[in-house]
Coordinates of C-alpha atoms in Angstrom, one line a residue:
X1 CA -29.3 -4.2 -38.5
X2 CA -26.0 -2.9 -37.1
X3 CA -26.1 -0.5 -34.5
X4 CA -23.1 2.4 -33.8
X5 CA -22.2 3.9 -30.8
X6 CA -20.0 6.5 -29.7
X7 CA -17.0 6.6 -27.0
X8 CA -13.9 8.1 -26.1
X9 CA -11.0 6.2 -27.4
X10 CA -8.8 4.8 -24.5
X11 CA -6.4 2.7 -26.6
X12 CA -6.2 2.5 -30.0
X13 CA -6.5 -1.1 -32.1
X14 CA -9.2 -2.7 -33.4
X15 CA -11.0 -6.1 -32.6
X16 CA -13.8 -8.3 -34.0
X17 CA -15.6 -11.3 -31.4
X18 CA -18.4 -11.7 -29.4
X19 CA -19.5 -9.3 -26.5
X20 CA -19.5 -10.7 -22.8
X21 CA -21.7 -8.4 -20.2
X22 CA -19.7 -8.1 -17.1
X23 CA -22.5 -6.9 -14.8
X24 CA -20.6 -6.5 -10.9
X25 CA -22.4 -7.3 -8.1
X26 CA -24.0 -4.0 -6.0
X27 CA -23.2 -4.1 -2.4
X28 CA -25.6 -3.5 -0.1
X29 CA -24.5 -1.8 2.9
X30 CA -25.8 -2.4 6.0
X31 CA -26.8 0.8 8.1
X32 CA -27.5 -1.0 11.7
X33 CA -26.3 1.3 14.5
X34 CA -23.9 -0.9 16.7
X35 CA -23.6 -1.1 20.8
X36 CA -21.1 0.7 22.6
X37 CA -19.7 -2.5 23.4
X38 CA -19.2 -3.8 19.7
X39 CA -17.5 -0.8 18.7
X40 CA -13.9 -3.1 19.5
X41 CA -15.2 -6.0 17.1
X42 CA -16.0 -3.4 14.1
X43 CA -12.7 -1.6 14.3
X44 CA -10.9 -4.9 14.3
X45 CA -12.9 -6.0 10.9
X46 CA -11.9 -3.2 9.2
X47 CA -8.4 -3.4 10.1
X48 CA -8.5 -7.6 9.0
X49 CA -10.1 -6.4 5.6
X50 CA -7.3 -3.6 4.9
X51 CA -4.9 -6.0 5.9
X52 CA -6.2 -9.2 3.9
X53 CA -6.5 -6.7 0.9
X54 CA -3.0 -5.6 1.7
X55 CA -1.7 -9.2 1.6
X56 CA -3.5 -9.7 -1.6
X57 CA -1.9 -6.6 -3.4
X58 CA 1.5 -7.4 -1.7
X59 CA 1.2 -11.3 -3.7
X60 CA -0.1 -9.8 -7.0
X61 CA 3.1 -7.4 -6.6
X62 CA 5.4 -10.5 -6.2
X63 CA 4.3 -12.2 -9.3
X64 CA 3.3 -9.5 -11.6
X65 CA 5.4 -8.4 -14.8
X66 CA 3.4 -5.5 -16.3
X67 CA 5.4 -2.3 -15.3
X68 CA 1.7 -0.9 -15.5
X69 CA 0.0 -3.1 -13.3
X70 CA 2.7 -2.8 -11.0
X71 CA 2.4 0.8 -10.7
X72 CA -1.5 0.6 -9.7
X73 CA -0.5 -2.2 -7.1
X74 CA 1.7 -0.1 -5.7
X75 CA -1.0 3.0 -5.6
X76 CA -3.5 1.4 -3.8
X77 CA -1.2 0.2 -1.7
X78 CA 0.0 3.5 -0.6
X79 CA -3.9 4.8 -0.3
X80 CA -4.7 1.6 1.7
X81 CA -1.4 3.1 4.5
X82 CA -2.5 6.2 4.1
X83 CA -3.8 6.8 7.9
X84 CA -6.5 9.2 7.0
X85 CA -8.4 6.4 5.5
X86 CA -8.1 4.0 8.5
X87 CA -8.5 6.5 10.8
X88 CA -11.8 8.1 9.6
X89 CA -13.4 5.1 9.3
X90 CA -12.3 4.0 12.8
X91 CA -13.9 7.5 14.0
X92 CA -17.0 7.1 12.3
X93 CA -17.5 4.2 14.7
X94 CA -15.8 5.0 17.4
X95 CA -17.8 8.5 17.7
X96 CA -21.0 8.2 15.7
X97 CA -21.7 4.2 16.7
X98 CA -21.7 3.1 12.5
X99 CA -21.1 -0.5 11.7
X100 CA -18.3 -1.4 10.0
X101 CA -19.9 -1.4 6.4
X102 CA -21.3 1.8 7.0
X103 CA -18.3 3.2 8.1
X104 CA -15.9 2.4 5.6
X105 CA -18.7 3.1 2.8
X106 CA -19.2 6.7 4.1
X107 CA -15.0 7.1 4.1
X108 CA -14.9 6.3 0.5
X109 CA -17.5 8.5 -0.7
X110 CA -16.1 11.6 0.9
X111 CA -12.6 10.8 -0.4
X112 CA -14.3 10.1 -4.1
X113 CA -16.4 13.4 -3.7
X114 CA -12.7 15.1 -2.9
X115 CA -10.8 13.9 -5.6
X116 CA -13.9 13.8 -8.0
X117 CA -14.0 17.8 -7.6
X118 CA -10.4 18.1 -8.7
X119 CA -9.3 20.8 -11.5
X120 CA -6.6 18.7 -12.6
X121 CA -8.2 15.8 -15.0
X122 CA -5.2 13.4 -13.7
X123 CA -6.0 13.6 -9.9
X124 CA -9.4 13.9 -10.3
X125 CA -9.2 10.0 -12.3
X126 CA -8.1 9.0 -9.0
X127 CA -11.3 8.7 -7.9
X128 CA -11.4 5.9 -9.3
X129 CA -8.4 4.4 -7.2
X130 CA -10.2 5.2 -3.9
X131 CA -13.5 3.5 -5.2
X132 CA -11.9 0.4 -6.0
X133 CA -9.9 -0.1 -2.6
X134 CA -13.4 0.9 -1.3
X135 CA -14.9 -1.7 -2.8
X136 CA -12.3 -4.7 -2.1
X137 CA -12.4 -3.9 1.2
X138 CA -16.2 -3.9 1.6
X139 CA -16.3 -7.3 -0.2
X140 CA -13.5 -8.3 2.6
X141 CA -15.7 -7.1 5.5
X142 CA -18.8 -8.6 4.0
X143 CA -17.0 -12.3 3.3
X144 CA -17.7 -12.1 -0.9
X145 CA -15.6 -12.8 -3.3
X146 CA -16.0 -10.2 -6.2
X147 CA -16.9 -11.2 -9.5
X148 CA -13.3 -11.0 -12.2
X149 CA -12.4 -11.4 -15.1
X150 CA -9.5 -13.7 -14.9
X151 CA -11.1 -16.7 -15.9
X152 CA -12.9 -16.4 -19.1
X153 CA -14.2 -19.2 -21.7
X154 CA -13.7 -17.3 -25.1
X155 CA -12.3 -14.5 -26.3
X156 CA -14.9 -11.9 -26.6
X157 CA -15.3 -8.0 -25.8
X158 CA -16.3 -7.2 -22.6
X159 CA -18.8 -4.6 -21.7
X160 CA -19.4 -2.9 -18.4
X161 CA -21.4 0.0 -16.6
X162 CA -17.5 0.6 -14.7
X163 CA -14.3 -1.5 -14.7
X164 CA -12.1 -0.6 -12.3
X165 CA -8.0 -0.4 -12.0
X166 CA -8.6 -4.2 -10.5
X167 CA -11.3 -5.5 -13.0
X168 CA -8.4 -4.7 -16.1
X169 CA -5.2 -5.9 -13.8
X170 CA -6.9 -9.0 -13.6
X171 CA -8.5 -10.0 -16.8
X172 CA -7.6 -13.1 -18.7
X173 CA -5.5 -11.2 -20.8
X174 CA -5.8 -14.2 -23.7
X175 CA -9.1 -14.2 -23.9
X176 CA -10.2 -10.0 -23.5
X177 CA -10.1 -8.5 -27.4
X178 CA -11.2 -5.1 -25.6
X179 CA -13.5 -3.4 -23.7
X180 CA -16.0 -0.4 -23.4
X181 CA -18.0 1.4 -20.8
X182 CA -20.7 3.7 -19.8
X183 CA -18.3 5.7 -17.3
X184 CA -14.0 6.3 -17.1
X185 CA -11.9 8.9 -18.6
X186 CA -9.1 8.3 -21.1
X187 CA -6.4 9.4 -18.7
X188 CA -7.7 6.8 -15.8
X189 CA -5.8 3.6 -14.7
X190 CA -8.0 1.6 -16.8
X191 CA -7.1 3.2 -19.9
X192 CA -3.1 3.0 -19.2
X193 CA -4.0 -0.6 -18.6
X194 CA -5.6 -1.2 -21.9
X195 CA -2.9 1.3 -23.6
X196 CA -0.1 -1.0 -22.1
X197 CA -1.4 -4.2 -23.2
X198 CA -2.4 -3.0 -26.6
X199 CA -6.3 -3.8 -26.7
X200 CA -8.4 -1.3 -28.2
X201 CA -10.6 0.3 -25.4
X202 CA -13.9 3.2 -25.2
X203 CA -15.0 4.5 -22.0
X204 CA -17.3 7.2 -21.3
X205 CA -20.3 5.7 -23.6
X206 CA -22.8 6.1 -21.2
X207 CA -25.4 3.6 -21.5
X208 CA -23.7 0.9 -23.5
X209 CA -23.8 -1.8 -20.8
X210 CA -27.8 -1.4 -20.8
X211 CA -28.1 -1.7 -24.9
X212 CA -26.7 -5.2 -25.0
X213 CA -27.7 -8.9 -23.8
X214 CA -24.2 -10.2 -24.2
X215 CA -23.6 -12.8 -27.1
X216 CA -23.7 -10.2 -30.1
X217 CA -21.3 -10.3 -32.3
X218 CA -19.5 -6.7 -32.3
X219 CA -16.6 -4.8 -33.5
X220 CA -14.5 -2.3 -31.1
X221 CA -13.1 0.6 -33.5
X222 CA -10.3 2.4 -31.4
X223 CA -9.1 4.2 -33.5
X224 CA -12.7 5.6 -34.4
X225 CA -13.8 5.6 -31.1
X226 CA -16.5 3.1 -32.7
X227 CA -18.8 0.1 -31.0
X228 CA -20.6 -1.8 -34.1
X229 CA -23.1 -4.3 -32.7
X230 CA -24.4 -6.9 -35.2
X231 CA -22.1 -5.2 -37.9
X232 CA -22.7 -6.8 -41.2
X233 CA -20.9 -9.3 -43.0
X234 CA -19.7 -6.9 -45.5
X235 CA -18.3 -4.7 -42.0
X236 CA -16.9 -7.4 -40.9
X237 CA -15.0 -8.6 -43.8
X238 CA -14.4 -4.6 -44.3
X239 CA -12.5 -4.6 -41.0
X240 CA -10.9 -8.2 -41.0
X241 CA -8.8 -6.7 -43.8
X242 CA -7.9 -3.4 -41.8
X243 CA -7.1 -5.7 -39.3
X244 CA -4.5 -7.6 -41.8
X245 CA -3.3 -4.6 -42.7
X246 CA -2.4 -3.4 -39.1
X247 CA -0.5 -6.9 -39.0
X248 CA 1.2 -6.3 -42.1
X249 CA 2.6 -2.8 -41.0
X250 CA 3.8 -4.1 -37.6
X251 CA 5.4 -6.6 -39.1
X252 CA 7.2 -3.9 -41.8
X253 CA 8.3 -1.8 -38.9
X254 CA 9.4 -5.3 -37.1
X255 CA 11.7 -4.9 -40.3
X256 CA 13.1 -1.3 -40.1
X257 CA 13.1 -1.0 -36.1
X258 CA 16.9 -0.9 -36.2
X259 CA 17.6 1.8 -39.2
X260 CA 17.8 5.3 -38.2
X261 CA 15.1 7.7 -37.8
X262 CA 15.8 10.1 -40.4
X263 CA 13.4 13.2 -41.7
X264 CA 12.8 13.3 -45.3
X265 CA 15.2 16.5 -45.5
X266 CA 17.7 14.5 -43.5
X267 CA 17.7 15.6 -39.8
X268 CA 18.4 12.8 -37.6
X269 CA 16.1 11.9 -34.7
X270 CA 16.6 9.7 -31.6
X271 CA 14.0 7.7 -30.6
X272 CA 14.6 6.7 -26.8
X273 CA 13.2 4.6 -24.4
X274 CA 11.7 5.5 -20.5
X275 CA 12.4 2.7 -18.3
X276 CA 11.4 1.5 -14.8
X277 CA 13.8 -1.6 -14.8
X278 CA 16.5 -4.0 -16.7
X279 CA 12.9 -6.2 -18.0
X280 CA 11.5 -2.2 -19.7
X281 CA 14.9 -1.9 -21.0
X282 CA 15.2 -5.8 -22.6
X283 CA 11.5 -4.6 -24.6
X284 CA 13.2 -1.1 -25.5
X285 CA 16.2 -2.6 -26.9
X286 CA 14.4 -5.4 -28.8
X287 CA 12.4 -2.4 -30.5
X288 CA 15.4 -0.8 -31.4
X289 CA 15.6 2.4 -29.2
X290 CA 18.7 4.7 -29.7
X291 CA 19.2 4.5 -26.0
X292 CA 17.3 5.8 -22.5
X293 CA 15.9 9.2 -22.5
X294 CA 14.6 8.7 -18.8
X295 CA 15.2 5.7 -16.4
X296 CA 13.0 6.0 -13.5
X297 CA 14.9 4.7 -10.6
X298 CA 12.5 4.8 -8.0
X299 CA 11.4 1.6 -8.8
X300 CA 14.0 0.2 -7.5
X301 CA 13.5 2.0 -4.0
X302 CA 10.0 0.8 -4.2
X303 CA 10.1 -2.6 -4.6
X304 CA 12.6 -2.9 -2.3
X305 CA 11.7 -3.3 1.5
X306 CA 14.2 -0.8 2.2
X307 CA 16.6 1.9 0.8
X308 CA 18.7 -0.2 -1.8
X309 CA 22.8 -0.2 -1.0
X310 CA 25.2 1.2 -3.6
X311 CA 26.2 -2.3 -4.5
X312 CA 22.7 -2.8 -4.8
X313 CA 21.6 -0.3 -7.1
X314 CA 25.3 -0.2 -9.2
X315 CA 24.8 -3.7 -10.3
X316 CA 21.7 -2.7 -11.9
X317 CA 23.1 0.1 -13.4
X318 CA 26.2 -1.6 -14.7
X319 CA 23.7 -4.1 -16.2
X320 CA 22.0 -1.0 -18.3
X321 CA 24.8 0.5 -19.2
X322 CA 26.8 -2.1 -20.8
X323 CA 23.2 -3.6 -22.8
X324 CA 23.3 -0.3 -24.3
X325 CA 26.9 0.3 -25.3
X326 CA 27.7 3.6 -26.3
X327 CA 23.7 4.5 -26.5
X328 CA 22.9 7.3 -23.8
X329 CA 21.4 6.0 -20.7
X330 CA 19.6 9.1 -19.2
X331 CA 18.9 8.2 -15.4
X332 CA 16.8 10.0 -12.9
X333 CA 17.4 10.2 -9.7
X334 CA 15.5 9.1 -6.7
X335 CA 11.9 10.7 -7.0
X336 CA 10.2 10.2 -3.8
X337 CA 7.4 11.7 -2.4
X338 CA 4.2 13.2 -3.9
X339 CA 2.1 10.5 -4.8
X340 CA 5.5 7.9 -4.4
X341 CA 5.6 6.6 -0.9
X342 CA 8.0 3.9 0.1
X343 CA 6.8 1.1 2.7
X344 CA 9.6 1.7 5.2
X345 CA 9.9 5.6 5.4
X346 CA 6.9 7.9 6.6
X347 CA 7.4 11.0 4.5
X348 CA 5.8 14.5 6.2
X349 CA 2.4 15.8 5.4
X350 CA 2.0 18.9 3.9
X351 CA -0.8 20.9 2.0
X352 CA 0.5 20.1 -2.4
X353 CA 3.2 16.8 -1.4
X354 CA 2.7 16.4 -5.6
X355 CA 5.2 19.6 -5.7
X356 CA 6.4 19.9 -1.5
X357 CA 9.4 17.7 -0.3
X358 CA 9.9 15.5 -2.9
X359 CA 12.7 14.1 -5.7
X360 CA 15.8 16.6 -5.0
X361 CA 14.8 18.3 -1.5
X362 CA 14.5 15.2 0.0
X363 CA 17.9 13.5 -1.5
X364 CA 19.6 16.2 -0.4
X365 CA 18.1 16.5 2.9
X366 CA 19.1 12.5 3.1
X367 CA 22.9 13.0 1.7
X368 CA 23.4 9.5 2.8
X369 CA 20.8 7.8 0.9
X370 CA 21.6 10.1 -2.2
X371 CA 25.1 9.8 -2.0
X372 CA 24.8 5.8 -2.1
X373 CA 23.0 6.2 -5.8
X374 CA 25.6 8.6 -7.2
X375 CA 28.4 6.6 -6.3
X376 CA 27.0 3.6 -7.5
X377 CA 26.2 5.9 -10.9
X378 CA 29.6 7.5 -10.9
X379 CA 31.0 3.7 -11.0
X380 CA 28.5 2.4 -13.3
X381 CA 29.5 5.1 -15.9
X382 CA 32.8 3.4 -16.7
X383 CA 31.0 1.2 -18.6
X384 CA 29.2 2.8 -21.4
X385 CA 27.3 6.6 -21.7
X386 CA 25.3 7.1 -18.3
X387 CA 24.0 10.9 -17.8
X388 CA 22.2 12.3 -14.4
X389 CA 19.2 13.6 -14.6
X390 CA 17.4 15.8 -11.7
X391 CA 14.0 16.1 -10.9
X392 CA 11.8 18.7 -9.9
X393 CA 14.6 21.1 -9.4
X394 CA 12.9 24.9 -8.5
X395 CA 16.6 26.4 -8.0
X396 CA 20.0 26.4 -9.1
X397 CA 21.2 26.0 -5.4
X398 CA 20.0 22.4 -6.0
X399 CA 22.0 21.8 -8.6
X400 CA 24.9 23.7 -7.2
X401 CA 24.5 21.4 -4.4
X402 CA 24.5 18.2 -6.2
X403 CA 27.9 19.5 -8.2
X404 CA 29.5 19.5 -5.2
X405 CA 28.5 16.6 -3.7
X406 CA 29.5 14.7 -7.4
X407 CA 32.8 16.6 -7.1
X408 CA 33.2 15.5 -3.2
X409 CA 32.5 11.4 -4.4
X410 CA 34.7 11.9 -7.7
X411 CA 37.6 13.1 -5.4
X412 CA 37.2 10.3 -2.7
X413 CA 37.2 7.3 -5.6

């Protein structure tokens, strides 16, 4: 008899297969006090593991397409930098005399217990971030290689207490029809993940990874928020034609993607794109956007091993402009800081960086480095309808500022 259990929807879709029990190892931690004189050779196997992790994160980063993905490999690479997380653990056995395991262990659960204690539902999914770096670097200092998903002999749904931000980054993406969970919110990594790559997803089910052997046959109802084990044939038929159906529409709006969005009492909408790079904007386009409402150009600062030239950055925006013609192309400008770091700058700590010296106060602290992107915007704009946007402006001086400095470059050209 079918069996139905609740979840919060993290993506939408649904999918019928098999289920596949993706049961992650537990680490043990070892809690052996160390010598005096072995304090040296802990310190230097947590600072091989961050690094080997590092190097890891820095090759999926080379080779990865997925804006989405990219942005988590990027995260974790900023929290792996982040000197508080190095440094406590070093301190933890430097002063208290805690293996390396121990250590690093004790770290992450004081940063989860911070960030899990969070008002805002957004940071406090970042938990999640700091569990999974915990965990990579554990395995690294422990010499294991943790269990993935990336190599997978059937498609199937996969069903786990947890997955984390690395678990969905790495799935066989062929072969994963969705997923669910006991724990994770709809606003974590994992979700985005799963939102991005258009699988339907449930987190938050509780105990759904203990009420199933792996094998049964299942349907995922995102849309629902619905996990049918054993369904019935008549279920399953039931859904393989809402499943048709979702086809059929996809491939109808395939059909009107390039008429215009029109009320039925005639108001005209435009339906824009955000962007991260030229590859976002070649997707957008192909889906018929009416141009960019937001291109988020500190991508290109961030995969960059340092501050991009104007030649640099106005060959990309050239590129954008002219794809789009006389469609706006809305682009934002530099927004550093906050939860953005950059490999080759050390920003200033401070108390709230999510709202501090970020975005504006720091281009215009840096004239040089924001002068280079509105030059190489000003001459990109010759080619087709480029607009400026500002972010996190909290005065008009700001903008008074960047006026001038616009008026200053317009002069000089």
């Amino acid at each position: 008899m079918a069996e139905k259990l609740k979840g919060i929807i993290a993506s939408n879709g649904v999918a019928i297969g098999k289920l596949f029990l993706f049961d992650k190892e537990e680490l043990v931690i070892d809690k052996i006090t160390i010598k005096d004189e072995e304090k040296n050779l802990h310190i230097k196997k947590v600072e091989d593991a961050i690094s080997s992790y590092f190097t890891d994160l820095d090759n999926k980063e080379k080779n990865e397409k997925n804006e989405e993905v990219l942005n988590i490999v990027r995260a974790h690479k900023e929290l792996l930098q982040d000197p508080y997380f190095s440094d406590t653990i070093k301190e933890k056995i430097q002063n208290e005399n805690k293996n390396a395991e121990l250590a690093t262990s004790e770290t992450v659960t004081q940063m989860v217990m911070v960030m899990s204690a969070l008002e805002d539902e957004y940071l406090k999914e970042r938990a999640d971030d700091y569990k999974d770096i915990g965990f990579q670097v554990l395995c690294k200092i422990k010499n294991l290689v943790p269990k993935d998903l990336s190599k997978l002999d059937e498609e199937c749904i996969v069903i786990s207490k947890e997955l984390t931000p690395s678990d969905t980054s790495n799935m066989d993406k062929e072969k994963v029809l969705g997923f669910a969970t006991d724990l994770g919110g709809k606003t974590s990594h994992v979700s985005i993940i799963a939102q991005n790559l258009d699988i339907p997803a449930l987190v938050g089910m509780q105990d759904v990874s203990t009420k199933i052997k792996g094998d049964e046959m299942a349907i995922i109802d995102g849309n629902k928020g619905l996990l049918i084990i054993n369904p019935s044939q008549e279920e399953i038929e039931e859904y393989r034609n809402l499943i048709e159906k979702e086809k059929e529409e996809r491939q109808r709006l395939e059909k009107v993607k390039n008429l215009q969005a029109k009320t039925l009492d005639g108001k005209v909408c435009e339906v824009s794109a955000n962007i991260g790079n030229i590859e976002d904007l070649k997707v957008a386009i192909e889906h018929g956007c009416d141009g960019v409402g937001l291109f988020r150009t500190e991508f290109l600062y961030m995969e960059n091993d340092h501050f991009p030239t104007e030649e640099e950055q106005y060959k990309v925006y050239k590129e954008a402009t002219q794809m789009l013609g006389q469609k706006p192309l809305v682009v934002r400008t530099l927004d550093i800081g906050g939860d953005k770091g950059l490999d080759y700058y050390d920003f200033p700590k401070e108390e709230n960086p999510f709202l501090g010296y970020r975005a504006i106060r720091f281009c215009l602290d840096h004239q040089d480095i924001f002068k280079a992107q509105l030059r190489a915007l000003l001459r990109a704009s010759a080619f087709g309808n480029l607009k400026i946007m500002l972010p996190y402006v909290i005065s008009t001086d700001e903008i008074k500022q960047t006026r001038e400095i616009l008026e200053e470059l317009k002069k000089r050209s």
